[in-house]
Coordinates of N, CA, C and O in Angstrom, one line a residue:
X1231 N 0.8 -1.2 0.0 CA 0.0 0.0 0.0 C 0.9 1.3 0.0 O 2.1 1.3 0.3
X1232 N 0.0 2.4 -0.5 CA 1.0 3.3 -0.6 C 1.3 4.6 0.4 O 0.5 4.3 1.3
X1233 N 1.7 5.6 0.6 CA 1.9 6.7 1.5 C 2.5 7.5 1.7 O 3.7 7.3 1.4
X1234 N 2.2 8.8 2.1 CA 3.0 9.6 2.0 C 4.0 10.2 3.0 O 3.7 11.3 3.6
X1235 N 5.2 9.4 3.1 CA 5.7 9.5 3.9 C 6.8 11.1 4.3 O 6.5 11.7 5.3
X1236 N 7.5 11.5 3.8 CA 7.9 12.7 4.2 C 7.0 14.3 4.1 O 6.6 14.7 3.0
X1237 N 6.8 14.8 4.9 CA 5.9 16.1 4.7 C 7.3 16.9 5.7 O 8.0 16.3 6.5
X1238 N 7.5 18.5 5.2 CA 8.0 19.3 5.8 C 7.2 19.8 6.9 O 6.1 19.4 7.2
X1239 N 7.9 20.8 7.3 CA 6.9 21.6 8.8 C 6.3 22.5 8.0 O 5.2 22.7 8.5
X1240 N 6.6 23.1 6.8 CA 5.8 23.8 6.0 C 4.7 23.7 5.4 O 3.8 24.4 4.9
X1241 N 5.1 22.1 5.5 CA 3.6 21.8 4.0 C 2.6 21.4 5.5 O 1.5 21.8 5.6
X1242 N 3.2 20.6 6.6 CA 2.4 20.0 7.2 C 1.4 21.1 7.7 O 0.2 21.0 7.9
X1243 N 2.0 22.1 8.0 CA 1.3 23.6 8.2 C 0.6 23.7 7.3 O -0.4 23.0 7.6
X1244 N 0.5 24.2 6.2 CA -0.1 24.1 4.7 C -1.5 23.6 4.8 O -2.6 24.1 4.7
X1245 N -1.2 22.4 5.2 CA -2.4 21.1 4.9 C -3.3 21.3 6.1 O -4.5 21.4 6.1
X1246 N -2.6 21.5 7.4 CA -3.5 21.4 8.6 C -4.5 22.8 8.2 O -5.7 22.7 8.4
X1247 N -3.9 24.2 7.6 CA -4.3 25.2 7.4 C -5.6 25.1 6.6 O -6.7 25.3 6.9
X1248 N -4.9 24.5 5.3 CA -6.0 24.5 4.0 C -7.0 23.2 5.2 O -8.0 23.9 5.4
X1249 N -7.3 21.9 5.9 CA -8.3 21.5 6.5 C -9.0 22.4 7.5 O -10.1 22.1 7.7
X1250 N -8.6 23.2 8.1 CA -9.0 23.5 9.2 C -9.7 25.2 8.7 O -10.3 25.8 9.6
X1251 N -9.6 25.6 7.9 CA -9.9 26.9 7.7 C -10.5 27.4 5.9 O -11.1 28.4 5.4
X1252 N -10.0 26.0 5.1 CA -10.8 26.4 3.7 C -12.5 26.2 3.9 O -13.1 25.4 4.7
X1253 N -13.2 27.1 2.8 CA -14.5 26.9 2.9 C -15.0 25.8 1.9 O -16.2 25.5 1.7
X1254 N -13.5 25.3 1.3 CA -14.3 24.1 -0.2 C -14.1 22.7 0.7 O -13.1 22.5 1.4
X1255 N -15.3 21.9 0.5 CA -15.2 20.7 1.2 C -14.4 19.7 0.7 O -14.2 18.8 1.4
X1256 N -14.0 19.7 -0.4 CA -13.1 18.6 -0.9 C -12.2 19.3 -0.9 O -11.4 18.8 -1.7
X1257 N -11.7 20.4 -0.5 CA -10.8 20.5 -0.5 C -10.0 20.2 0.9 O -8.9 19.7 1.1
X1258 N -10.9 20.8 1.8 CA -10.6 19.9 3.2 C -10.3 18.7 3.4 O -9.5 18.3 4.3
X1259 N -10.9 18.1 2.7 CA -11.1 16.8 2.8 C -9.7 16.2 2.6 O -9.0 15.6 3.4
X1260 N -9.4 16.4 1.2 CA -7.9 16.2 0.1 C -6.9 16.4 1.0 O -6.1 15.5 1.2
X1261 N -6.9 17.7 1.8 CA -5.5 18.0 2.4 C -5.7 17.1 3.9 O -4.8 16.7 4.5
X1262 N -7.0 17.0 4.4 CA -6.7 15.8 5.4 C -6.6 14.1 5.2 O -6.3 13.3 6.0
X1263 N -6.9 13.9 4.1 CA -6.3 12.6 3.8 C -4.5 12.4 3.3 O -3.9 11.3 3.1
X1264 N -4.1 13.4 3.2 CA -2.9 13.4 2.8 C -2.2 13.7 4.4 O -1.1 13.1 4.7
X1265 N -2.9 14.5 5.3 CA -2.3 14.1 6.7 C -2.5 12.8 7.3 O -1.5 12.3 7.9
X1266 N -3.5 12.1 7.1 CA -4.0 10.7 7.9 C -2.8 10.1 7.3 O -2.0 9.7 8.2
X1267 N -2.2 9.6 5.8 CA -1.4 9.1 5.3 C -0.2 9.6 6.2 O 0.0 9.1 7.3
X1268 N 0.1 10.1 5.9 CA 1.5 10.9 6.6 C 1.8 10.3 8.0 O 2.9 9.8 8.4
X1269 N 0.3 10.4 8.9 CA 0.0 9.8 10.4 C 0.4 8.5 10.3 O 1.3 8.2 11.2
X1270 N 0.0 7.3 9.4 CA 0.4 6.3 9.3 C -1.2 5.1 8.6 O -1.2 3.9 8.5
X1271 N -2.3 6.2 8.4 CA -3.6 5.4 8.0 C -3.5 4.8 6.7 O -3.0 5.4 5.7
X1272 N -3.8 4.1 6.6 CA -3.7 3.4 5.0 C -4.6 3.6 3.9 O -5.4 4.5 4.1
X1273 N -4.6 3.2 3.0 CA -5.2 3.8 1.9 C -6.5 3.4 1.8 O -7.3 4.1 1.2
X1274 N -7.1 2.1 2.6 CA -8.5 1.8 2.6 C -9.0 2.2 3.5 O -10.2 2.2 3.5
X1275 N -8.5 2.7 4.6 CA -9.1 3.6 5.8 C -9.5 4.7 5.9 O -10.3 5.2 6.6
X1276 N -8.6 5.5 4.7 CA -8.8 6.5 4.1 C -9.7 6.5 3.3 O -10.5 7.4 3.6
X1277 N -10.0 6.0 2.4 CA -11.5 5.7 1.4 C -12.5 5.2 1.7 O -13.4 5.2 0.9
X1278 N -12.7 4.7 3.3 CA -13.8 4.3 4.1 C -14.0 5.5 4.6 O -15.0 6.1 4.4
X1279 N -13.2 5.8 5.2 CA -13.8 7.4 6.1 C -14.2 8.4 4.6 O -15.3 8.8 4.6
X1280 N -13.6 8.7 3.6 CA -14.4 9.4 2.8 C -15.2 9.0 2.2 O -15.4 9.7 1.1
X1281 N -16.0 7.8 2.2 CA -16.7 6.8 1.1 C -15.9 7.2 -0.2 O -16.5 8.1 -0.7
X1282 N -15.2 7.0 -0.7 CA -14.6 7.4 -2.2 C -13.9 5.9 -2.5 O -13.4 5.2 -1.7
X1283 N -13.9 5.7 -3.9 CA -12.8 4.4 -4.2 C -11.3 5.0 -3.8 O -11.0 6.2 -3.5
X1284 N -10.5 3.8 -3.7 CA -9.3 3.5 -3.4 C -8.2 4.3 -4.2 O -7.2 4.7 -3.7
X1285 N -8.5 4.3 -5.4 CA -8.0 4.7 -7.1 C -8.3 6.0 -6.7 O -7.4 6.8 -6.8
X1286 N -9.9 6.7 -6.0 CA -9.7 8.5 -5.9 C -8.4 8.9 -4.7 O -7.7 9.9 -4.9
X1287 N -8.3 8.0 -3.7 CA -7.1 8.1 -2.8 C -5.6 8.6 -3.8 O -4.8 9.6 -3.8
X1288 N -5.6 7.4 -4.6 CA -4.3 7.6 -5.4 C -4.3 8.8 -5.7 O -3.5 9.6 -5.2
X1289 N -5.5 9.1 -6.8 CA -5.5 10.4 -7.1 C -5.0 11.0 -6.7 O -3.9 11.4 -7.2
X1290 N -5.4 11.4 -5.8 CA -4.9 12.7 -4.6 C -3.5 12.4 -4.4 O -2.7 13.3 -4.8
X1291 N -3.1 11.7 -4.1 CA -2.0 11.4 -3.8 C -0.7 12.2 -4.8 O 0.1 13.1 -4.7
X1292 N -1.3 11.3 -5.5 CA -0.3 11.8 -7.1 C -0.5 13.3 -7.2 O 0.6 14.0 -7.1
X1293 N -1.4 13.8 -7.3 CA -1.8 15.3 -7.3 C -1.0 16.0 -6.2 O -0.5 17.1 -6.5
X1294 N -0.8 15.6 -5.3 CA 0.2 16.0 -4.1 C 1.3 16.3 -4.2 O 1.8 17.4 -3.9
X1295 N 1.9 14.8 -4.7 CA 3.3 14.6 -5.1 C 3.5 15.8 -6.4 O 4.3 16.8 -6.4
X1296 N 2.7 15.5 -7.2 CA 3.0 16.2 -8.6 C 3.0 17.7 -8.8 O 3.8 18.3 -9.5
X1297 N 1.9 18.3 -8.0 CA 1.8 19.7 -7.9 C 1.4 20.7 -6.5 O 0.6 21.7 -6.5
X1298 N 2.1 20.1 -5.2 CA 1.7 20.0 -4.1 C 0.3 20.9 -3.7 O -0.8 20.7 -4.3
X1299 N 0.3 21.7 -2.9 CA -1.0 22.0 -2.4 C -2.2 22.7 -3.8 O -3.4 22.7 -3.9
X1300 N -1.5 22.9 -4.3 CA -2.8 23.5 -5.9 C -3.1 22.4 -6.5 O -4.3 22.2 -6.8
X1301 N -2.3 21.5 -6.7 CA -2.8 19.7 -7.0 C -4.4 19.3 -6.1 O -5.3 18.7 -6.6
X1302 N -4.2 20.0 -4.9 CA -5.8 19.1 -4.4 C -7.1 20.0 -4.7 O -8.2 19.7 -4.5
X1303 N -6.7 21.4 -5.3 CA -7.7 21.8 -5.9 C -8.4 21.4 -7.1 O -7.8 21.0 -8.1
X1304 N -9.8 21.4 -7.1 CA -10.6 21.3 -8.7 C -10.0 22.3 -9.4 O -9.9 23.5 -9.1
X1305 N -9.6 21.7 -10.3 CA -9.4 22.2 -11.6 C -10.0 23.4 -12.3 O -11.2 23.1 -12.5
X1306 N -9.7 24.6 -12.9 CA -10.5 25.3 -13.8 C -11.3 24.9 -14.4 O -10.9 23.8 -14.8
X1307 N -12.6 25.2 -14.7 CA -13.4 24.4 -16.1 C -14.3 23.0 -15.4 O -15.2 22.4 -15.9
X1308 N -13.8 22.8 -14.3 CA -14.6 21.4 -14.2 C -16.1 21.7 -13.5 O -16.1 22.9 -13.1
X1309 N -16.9 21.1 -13.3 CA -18.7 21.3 -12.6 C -19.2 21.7 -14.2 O -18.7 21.7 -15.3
X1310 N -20.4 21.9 -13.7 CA -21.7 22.2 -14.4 C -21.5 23.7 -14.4 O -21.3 24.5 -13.5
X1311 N -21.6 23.6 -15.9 CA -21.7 25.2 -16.5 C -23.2 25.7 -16.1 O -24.2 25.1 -15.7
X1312 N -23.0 27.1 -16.4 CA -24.3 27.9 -16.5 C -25.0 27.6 -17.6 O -24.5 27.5 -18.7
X1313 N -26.6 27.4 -17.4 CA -27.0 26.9 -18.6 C -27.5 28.7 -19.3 O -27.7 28.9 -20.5
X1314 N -27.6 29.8 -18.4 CA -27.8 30.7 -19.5 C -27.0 31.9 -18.4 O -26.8 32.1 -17.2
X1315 N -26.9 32.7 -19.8 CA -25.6 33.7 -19.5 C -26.6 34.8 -18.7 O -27.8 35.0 -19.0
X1316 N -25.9 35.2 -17.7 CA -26.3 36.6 -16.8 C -27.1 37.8 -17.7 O -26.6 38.1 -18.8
X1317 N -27.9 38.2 -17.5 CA -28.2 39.5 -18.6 C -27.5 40.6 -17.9 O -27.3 40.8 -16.7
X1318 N -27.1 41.4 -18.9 CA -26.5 43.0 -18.5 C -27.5 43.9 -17.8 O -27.3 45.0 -17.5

């Protein structure tokens, strides 16, 4: 199984910050599954406490490693568009 074993005092600050004080729920979520790992929880304990598959864990994971804290954010462009434009 896999994990994320080194965090600085920086990022671990980072992550506790971004859970403890963002208003996007997944995004709380993201930066506290990447602490639980860190703690020593494993990847299916982590995907039971979020109901999410095992493979969304990875996700994150990778997103972590790859592009640290902007990695657990949604993406530009993703959800449901507006179906009609604002009037002037």
């Amino acid at each position: 199984m896999r994990r994320i074993l080194n965090l600085t005092g920086s990022e671990k600050a980072t992550l506790e910050s971004g859970y403890k004080n963002s208003k996007k729920r997944h995004f709380r979520n993201r930066c506290h599954s990447i602490l639980l790992s860190w703690e020593g929880y494993s990847v299916s304990e982590i995907a039971k406490l979020y109901k999410v598959r095992i493979r969304t864990i990875y996700t994150w994971f990778n997103r972590w490693e790859e592009h640290g804290i902007t990695g657990l954010m949604i993406l530009k462009g993703r959800g449901v568009k507006a179906k009609l434009d604002e009037l002037i």
